[in-house]
Short mmCIF file of C-alpha atoms and ligand atoms in Angstrom, two decimals:
data_model
loop_
_atom_site.label_atom_id
_atom_site.label_comp_id
_atom_site.label_asym_id
_atom_site.label_seq_id
_atom_site.Cartn_x
_atom_site.Cartn_y
_atom_site.Cartn_z
CA MET A 19 -0.04 0.10 -0.25
CA SER A 20 1.36 3.48 -0.29
CA ARG A 21 0.24 7.04 0.81
CA LYS A 22 -1.88 9.20 -1.81
CA GLU A 23 -0.90 13.39 -0.94
CA VAL A 24 -2.81 16.10 -1.19
CA ILE A 25 -2.40 17.98 -3.93
CA GLU A 26 -4.42 21.33 -3.29
CA ILE A 27 -7.08 22.02 -0.75
CA LEU A 28 -9.70 24.59 -2.14
CA LYS A 29 -11.58 27.12 0.41
CA LYS A 30 -14.91 27.86 0.88
CA GLU A 31 -15.98 30.53 -1.74
CA GLU A 32 -18.23 32.75 -1.38
CA GLN A 33 -22.20 31.74 -0.87
CA HIS A 34 -24.45 32.47 -3.63
CA TRP A 35 -27.70 31.43 -3.03
CA VAL A 36 -29.02 28.77 -5.93
CA GLY A 37 -33.02 30.14 -6.21
CA ASP A 38 -34.34 31.59 -2.52
CA GLY A 39 -33.78 27.95 -0.49
CA PHE A 40 -30.09 27.32 -0.67
CA LEU A 41 -27.57 29.27 0.06
CA VAL A 42 -24.23 27.61 -1.32
CA SER A 43 -20.24 27.26 -2.17
CA SER A 44 -19.49 26.62 -5.46
CA MET A 45 -16.61 23.93 -4.07
CA PHE A 46 -16.01 23.06 -7.69
CA SER A 47 -17.89 23.41 -10.93
CA PRO A 48 -17.10 22.09 -14.52
CA ASN A 49 -14.03 23.40 -16.36
CA HIS A 50 -12.23 23.89 -13.04
CA ARG A 51 -8.57 24.48 -13.40
CA LEU A 52 -8.19 20.92 -11.80
CA SER A 53 -10.94 19.01 -13.12
CA GLU A 54 -9.13 16.11 -14.67
CA TYR A 55 -8.20 15.37 -10.78
CA LEU A 56 -12.28 15.92 -10.06
CA SER A 57 -13.20 13.98 -12.56
CA PRO A 58 -16.16 12.34 -12.26
CA PHE A 59 -17.16 14.87 -10.43
CA LEU A 60 -18.09 17.62 -11.98
CA LEU A 61 -18.95 20.14 -9.95
CA LEU A 62 -19.99 20.32 -5.59
CA ASP A 63 -22.41 23.29 -4.33
CA TYR A 64 -22.15 23.02 -0.01
CA ALA A 65 -24.82 24.39 1.54
CA SER A 66 -23.11 24.61 5.33
CA PRO A 67 -25.20 24.89 8.38
CA LYS A 68 -27.73 27.31 8.13
CA GLU A 69 -30.43 28.04 10.38
CA PHE A 70 -34.18 29.42 8.49
CA SER A 71 -36.73 30.65 10.33
CA LYS A 72 -40.03 28.88 9.74
CA THR A 73 -42.19 30.26 6.75
CA ASN A 74 -45.28 29.41 4.53
CA LEU A 75 -43.19 30.14 1.47
CA ARG A 76 -41.59 27.46 -0.83
CA ARG A 77 -37.89 27.64 -0.69
CA GLY A 78 -36.09 26.46 -2.90
CA VAL A 79 -35.25 26.71 -6.68
CA GLY A 80 -38.00 26.06 -10.05
CA VAL A 81 -38.38 24.39 -12.52
CA HIS A 82 -35.11 23.87 -14.93
CA PRO A 83 -33.54 21.56 -17.07
CA HIS A 84 -30.62 19.60 -17.02
CA ARG A 85 -28.87 16.88 -20.06
CA GLY A 86 -25.89 14.37 -19.76
CA PHE A 87 -24.79 14.02 -16.26
CA GLU A 88 -26.05 13.27 -13.00
CA THR A 89 -27.11 15.65 -9.44
CA VAL A 90 -26.59 13.92 -6.64
CA THR A 91 -28.12 15.40 -3.36
CA LEU A 92 -26.83 14.78 0.41
CA ALA A 93 -29.51 15.89 3.05
CA TYR A 94 -27.61 16.78 6.20
CA LYS A 95 -30.05 18.86 8.18
CA GLY A 96 -33.28 19.76 7.18
CA GLU A 97 -35.18 18.29 4.29
CA VAL A 98 -35.60 18.95 0.16
CA GLU A 99 -38.16 17.48 -1.96
CA HIS A 100 -37.67 17.14 -5.25
CA ARG A 101 -39.87 16.53 -8.83
CA ASP A 102 -39.32 15.91 -12.03
CA SER A 103 -41.02 15.00 -15.38
CA SER A 104 -40.11 11.70 -15.75
CA GLY A 105 -41.85 10.62 -13.22
CA GLY A 106 -38.71 10.72 -9.81
CA GLY A 107 -39.43 12.71 -7.09
CA GLY A 108 -39.44 12.58 -3.08
CA ILE A 109 -38.13 14.26 0.30
CA ILE A 110 -35.07 13.38 1.46
CA LYS A 111 -34.64 13.63 4.99
CA GLU A 112 -31.69 14.08 7.36
CA GLY A 113 -29.32 11.45 6.09
CA ASP A 114 -31.06 10.33 3.01
CA VAL A 115 -29.33 10.55 -0.15
CA GLN A 116 -30.91 11.35 -3.89
CA TRP A 117 -29.42 10.32 -6.77
CA MET A 118 -30.97 11.81 -10.49
CA THR A 119 -29.55 10.38 -13.44
CA ALA A 120 -30.28 13.77 -16.20
CA GLY A 121 -29.36 11.27 -18.63
CA SER A 122 -30.82 12.36 -22.41
CA GLY A 123 -32.77 15.04 -20.33
CA LEU A 124 -35.68 16.34 -18.18
CA VAL A 125 -36.63 19.33 -15.69
CA HIS A 126 -37.12 19.15 -12.52
CA GLU A 127 -37.88 21.30 -9.01
CA GLU A 128 -35.94 21.35 -5.99
CA PHE A 129 -37.64 22.52 -2.83
CA HIS A 130 -37.02 22.52 0.91
CA SER A 131 -40.18 19.76 1.85
CA LYS A 132 -43.16 21.58 3.49
CA GLU A 133 -42.85 20.40 6.46
CA PHE A 134 -39.51 21.82 7.54
CA SER A 135 -40.65 25.05 5.54
CA ASN A 136 -43.36 25.37 8.29
CA GLN A 137 -41.26 23.84 11.16
CA GLY A 138 -37.85 25.99 10.32
CA GLY A 139 -34.59 24.85 11.44
CA ASP A 140 -31.12 24.09 10.27
CA PHE A 141 -30.43 23.26 7.18
CA GLU A 142 -27.38 21.61 5.36
CA MET A 143 -27.15 19.69 2.04
CA VAL A 144 -24.17 18.56 -0.06
CA GLN A 145 -25.47 18.56 -4.29
CA LEU A 146 -22.78 17.17 -6.36
CA TRP A 147 -22.73 16.97 -10.17
CA VAL A 148 -20.94 13.49 -11.50
CA ASN A 149 -20.49 12.83 -14.79
CA LEU A 150 -22.00 10.51 -17.28
CA PRO A 151 -19.37 8.53 -20.28
CA LYS A 152 -20.08 9.61 -23.75
CA GLN A 153 -21.89 5.85 -23.94
CA PHE A 154 -24.07 7.50 -21.26
CA LYS A 155 -25.09 10.88 -21.48
CA MET A 156 -27.96 9.99 -23.52
CA THR A 157 -29.40 7.27 -21.43
CA GLU A 158 -32.99 6.91 -20.56
CA PRO A 159 -33.49 9.34 -16.78
CA ARG A 160 -33.72 7.43 -13.57
CA TYR A 161 -34.21 8.39 -10.18
CA GLN A 162 -32.91 6.62 -7.15
CA GLY A 163 -33.33 7.92 -3.39
CA VAL A 164 -32.32 6.18 -0.50
CA LYS A 165 -32.52 6.47 3.35
CA GLU A 166 -30.75 7.23 5.90
CA THR A 167 -31.76 3.24 7.89
CA GLN A 168 -30.96 1.72 4.57
CA PHE A 169 -26.93 2.31 4.22
CA GLU A 170 -24.88 -0.23 4.78
CA ARG A 171 -22.28 1.25 8.12
CA ILE A 172 -19.26 -0.22 9.28
CA GLU A 173 -16.52 0.22 12.13
CA LEU A 174 -13.63 1.31 10.73
CA SER A 175 -11.24 1.85 13.23
CA ASP A 176 -11.65 2.64 17.07
CA GLY A 177 -13.82 6.15 16.70
CA VAL A 178 -14.41 5.86 12.75
CA ASP A 179 -17.76 5.18 11.59
CA MET A 180 -18.32 5.05 7.16
CA LYS A 181 -21.87 5.13 6.03
CA ILE A 182 -20.82 3.67 2.13
CA ILE A 183 -23.10 5.71 -0.33
CA ALA A 184 -21.69 4.70 -3.56
CA GLY A 185 -19.92 1.67 -4.71
CA SER A 186 -17.75 -0.06 -2.20
CA TYR A 187 -16.11 -0.51 0.61
CA LYS A 188 -13.99 -4.37 0.60
CA THR A 189 -17.15 -6.52 1.50
CA HIS A 190 -19.62 -4.11 1.84
CA GLN A 191 -21.76 -2.40 -0.60
CA GLY A 192 -23.18 1.11 -1.06
CA SER A 193 -26.57 1.91 -2.22
CA PHE A 194 -26.46 3.15 -5.27
CA LYS A 195 -26.19 2.21 -9.15
CA THR A 196 -23.50 4.09 -11.24
CA TYR A 197 -22.34 4.22 -15.24
CA SER A 198 -18.85 4.38 -13.95
CA PRO A 199 -17.08 3.28 -11.10
CA ILE A 200 -17.22 5.92 -8.22
CA ASN A 201 -17.34 5.24 -4.21
CA ILE A 202 -18.82 7.91 -1.88
CA TYR A 203 -18.27 7.45 1.89
CA ASP A 204 -19.42 9.78 5.04
CA LEU A 205 -16.64 9.86 8.00
CA CYS A 206 -17.52 10.43 11.06
CA LEU A 207 -14.20 10.64 13.36
CA LYS A 208 -13.98 11.07 17.17
CA ASN A 209 -11.51 13.05 18.40
CA ALA A 210 -8.24 12.09 17.86
CA SER A 211 -9.04 9.03 16.27
CA CYS A 212 -7.09 6.96 13.06
CA ALA A 213 -8.55 6.19 9.79
CA GLU A 214 -6.53 4.31 6.36
CA ILE A 215 -9.07 4.30 3.96
CA GLN A 216 -7.92 1.59 0.71
CA LEU A 217 -9.03 2.96 -2.42
CA PRO A 218 -8.66 1.76 -6.10
CA LYS A 219 -5.48 2.29 -7.31
CA MET A 220 -5.03 4.99 -10.66
CA THR A 221 -8.69 6.75 -9.23
CA ASN A 222 -9.60 10.40 -8.57
CA SER A 223 -10.01 11.13 -4.70
CA LEU A 224 -12.21 14.07 -2.79
CA ILE A 225 -12.28 14.98 0.94
CA LEU A 226 -14.94 17.72 1.58
CA VAL A 227 -14.71 18.37 6.08
CA ARG A 228 -18.23 19.66 7.42
CA ARG A 229 -17.30 19.15 10.79
CA GLY A 230 -13.94 19.62 12.32
CA SER A 231 -10.34 18.91 11.24
CA ILE A 232 -8.08 16.27 10.26
CA LYS A 233 -4.73 15.87 9.10
CA VAL A 234 -3.15 14.25 6.15
CA GLY A 235 0.21 13.96 6.40
CA GLN A 236 1.75 17.47 7.18
CA LYS A 237 -1.30 19.22 5.28
CA GLU A 238 -4.30 20.05 7.89
CA ILE A 239 -8.44 20.00 6.62
CA LYS A 240 -10.16 22.03 8.24
CA ALA A 241 -14.37 22.27 7.90
CA GLY A 242 -15.07 24.16 4.31
CA GLU A 243 -12.41 22.93 2.69
CA LEU A 244 -11.66 20.10 0.21
CA ALA A 245 -9.22 18.31 -0.19
CA ILE A 246 -7.88 16.86 -3.33
CA PHE A 247 -6.03 14.07 -3.68
CA GLU A 248 -2.65 12.86 -6.07
CA ARG A 249 -4.12 9.49 -8.21
CA ASP A 250 -1.02 7.58 -7.39
CA GLY A 251 -1.24 5.58 -3.89
CA ASP A 252 -3.53 3.44 -2.83
CA LEU A 253 -4.23 4.38 0.49
CA ILE A 254 -5.77 7.61 2.82
CA ALA A 255 -3.90 7.73 6.06
CA LEU A 256 -5.48 10.72 8.20
CA GLU A 257 -6.35 11.62 11.31
CA ALA A 258 -8.79 13.83 13.49
CA MET A 259 -7.50 17.17 15.11
CA GLN A 260 -11.21 16.84 16.26
CA SER A 261 -14.06 15.05 16.62
CA SER A 262 -15.16 15.22 12.30
CA GLU A 263 -17.28 14.67 9.60
CA LEU A 264 -16.04 14.16 6.25
CA LEU A 265 -17.70 13.56 2.81
CA MET A 266 -14.93 11.10 0.41
CA LEU A 267 -15.41 11.09 -3.08
CA ASN A 268 -13.67 8.53 -5.00
CA GLY A 269 -13.93 7.50 -8.55
CA GLU A 270 -12.47 6.91 -11.50
CA PRO A 271 -11.24 9.72 -14.06
CA ILE A 272 -13.82 10.32 -17.27
CA ASN A 273 -11.41 11.31 -19.73
CA GLU A 274 -13.42 13.03 -22.10
CA PRO A 275 -14.13 15.98 -23.69
CA ILE A 276 -16.02 18.27 -21.72
CA PHE A 277 -18.49 20.83 -23.20
CA SER A 278 -20.71 22.75 -20.43
CA TYR A 279 -23.79 25.44 -20.71
CA GLY A 280 -25.74 26.09 -17.04
CA PRO A 281 -27.77 22.94 -16.65
CA PHE A 282 -25.67 20.82 -19.74
CA VAL A 283 -22.83 18.92 -19.85
CA MET A 284 -21.90 17.02 -23.20
CA ASN A 285 -18.84 16.07 -25.06
CA SER A 286 -19.23 19.06 -27.82
CA LYS A 287 -20.46 22.40 -28.55
CA GLN A 288 -22.43 20.62 -31.34
CA GLU A 289 -24.22 18.72 -28.26
CA ILE A 290 -24.82 21.78 -26.16
CA LEU A 291 -26.35 23.90 -28.88
CA GLN A 292 -28.49 20.59 -30.19
CA ALA A 293 -29.63 20.68 -25.89
CA ILE A 294 -30.84 23.72 -26.20
CA ASP A 295 -32.53 23.62 -28.63
CA ASP A 296 -34.56 20.55 -27.30
CA TYR A 297 -35.39 22.36 -24.13
CA ASN A 298 -36.45 25.18 -26.10
CA SER A 299 -38.55 23.32 -28.06
CA GLY A 300 -40.50 21.15 -25.46
CA ASN A 301 -38.67 17.80 -25.58
CA MET A 302 -36.59 17.82 -22.51
CA GLY A 303 -39.95 16.81 -20.88
CA LYS A 304 -42.71 18.82 -19.53
CA PHE A 305 -43.44 19.61 -16.48
CA PRO A 306 -45.46 19.49 -14.46
CA SER A 307 -48.07 18.53 -17.00
CA SER A 308 -46.14 15.17 -18.21
CA LEU A 309 -46.74 14.04 -14.52
CA PRO A 310 -48.71 11.06 -14.17
MN1 MN B 15 -31.39 21.00 -10.58
#
């Protein structure tokens, strides 16, 4: 086994609103200068913990399209309600995860759930965009929702708990189907605990620290920071400087050209123009009239 070192730490950027429900920092987005080390992940928006007052309004983001990739929403606090034109939808609550394959295209909306809006409270969420290999960009849309209690969990070492969201860890399986090799784990570490995480060779790996602070080699990664690792090596060794919570992303890079424009991520400019055309002519799914 050889250790992977951190090549760069991205800090939380200035926050911006997505609709009126999600105050996020885009930790990275398509065409980032380090995108070869981020692939297959295209974007990570982090809505760090924020308290929302109670309201009767629907806070969130209204109908908009996507094509050519997948959106993965992880609710850590609060509740997100989602509907899309392919018939997918549901409410994800604390610890639940939603995996929406936009594929050939759909339109959807994302709001705080009615119940959460009425009560108010703490809200924390991550939304990831996961690229699709060229051969799957126009696949049928798909919706997968998994509840907190359904995930497999393991105690990695003393004081270190792993929740396997996607992919696998050793003999333990994640809960989502993916179109390319991806592993996603939530890690919870007690103060001063240490973990060694084994990862497949020559894959990309990222860690978002949500709470606390960890050390990898000589580098400290604090809450709201995202560490990017080198591809070499097959082991990440980390030490918790205090009680910490992390999101770990790992995947085989997709070495294909990326053309992105707003909500569309394709392989060529021609495909982007086609996506815009299809959306404008109503061929990307209708909403809400096409819902059952
Ligand atoms: Mn969206």
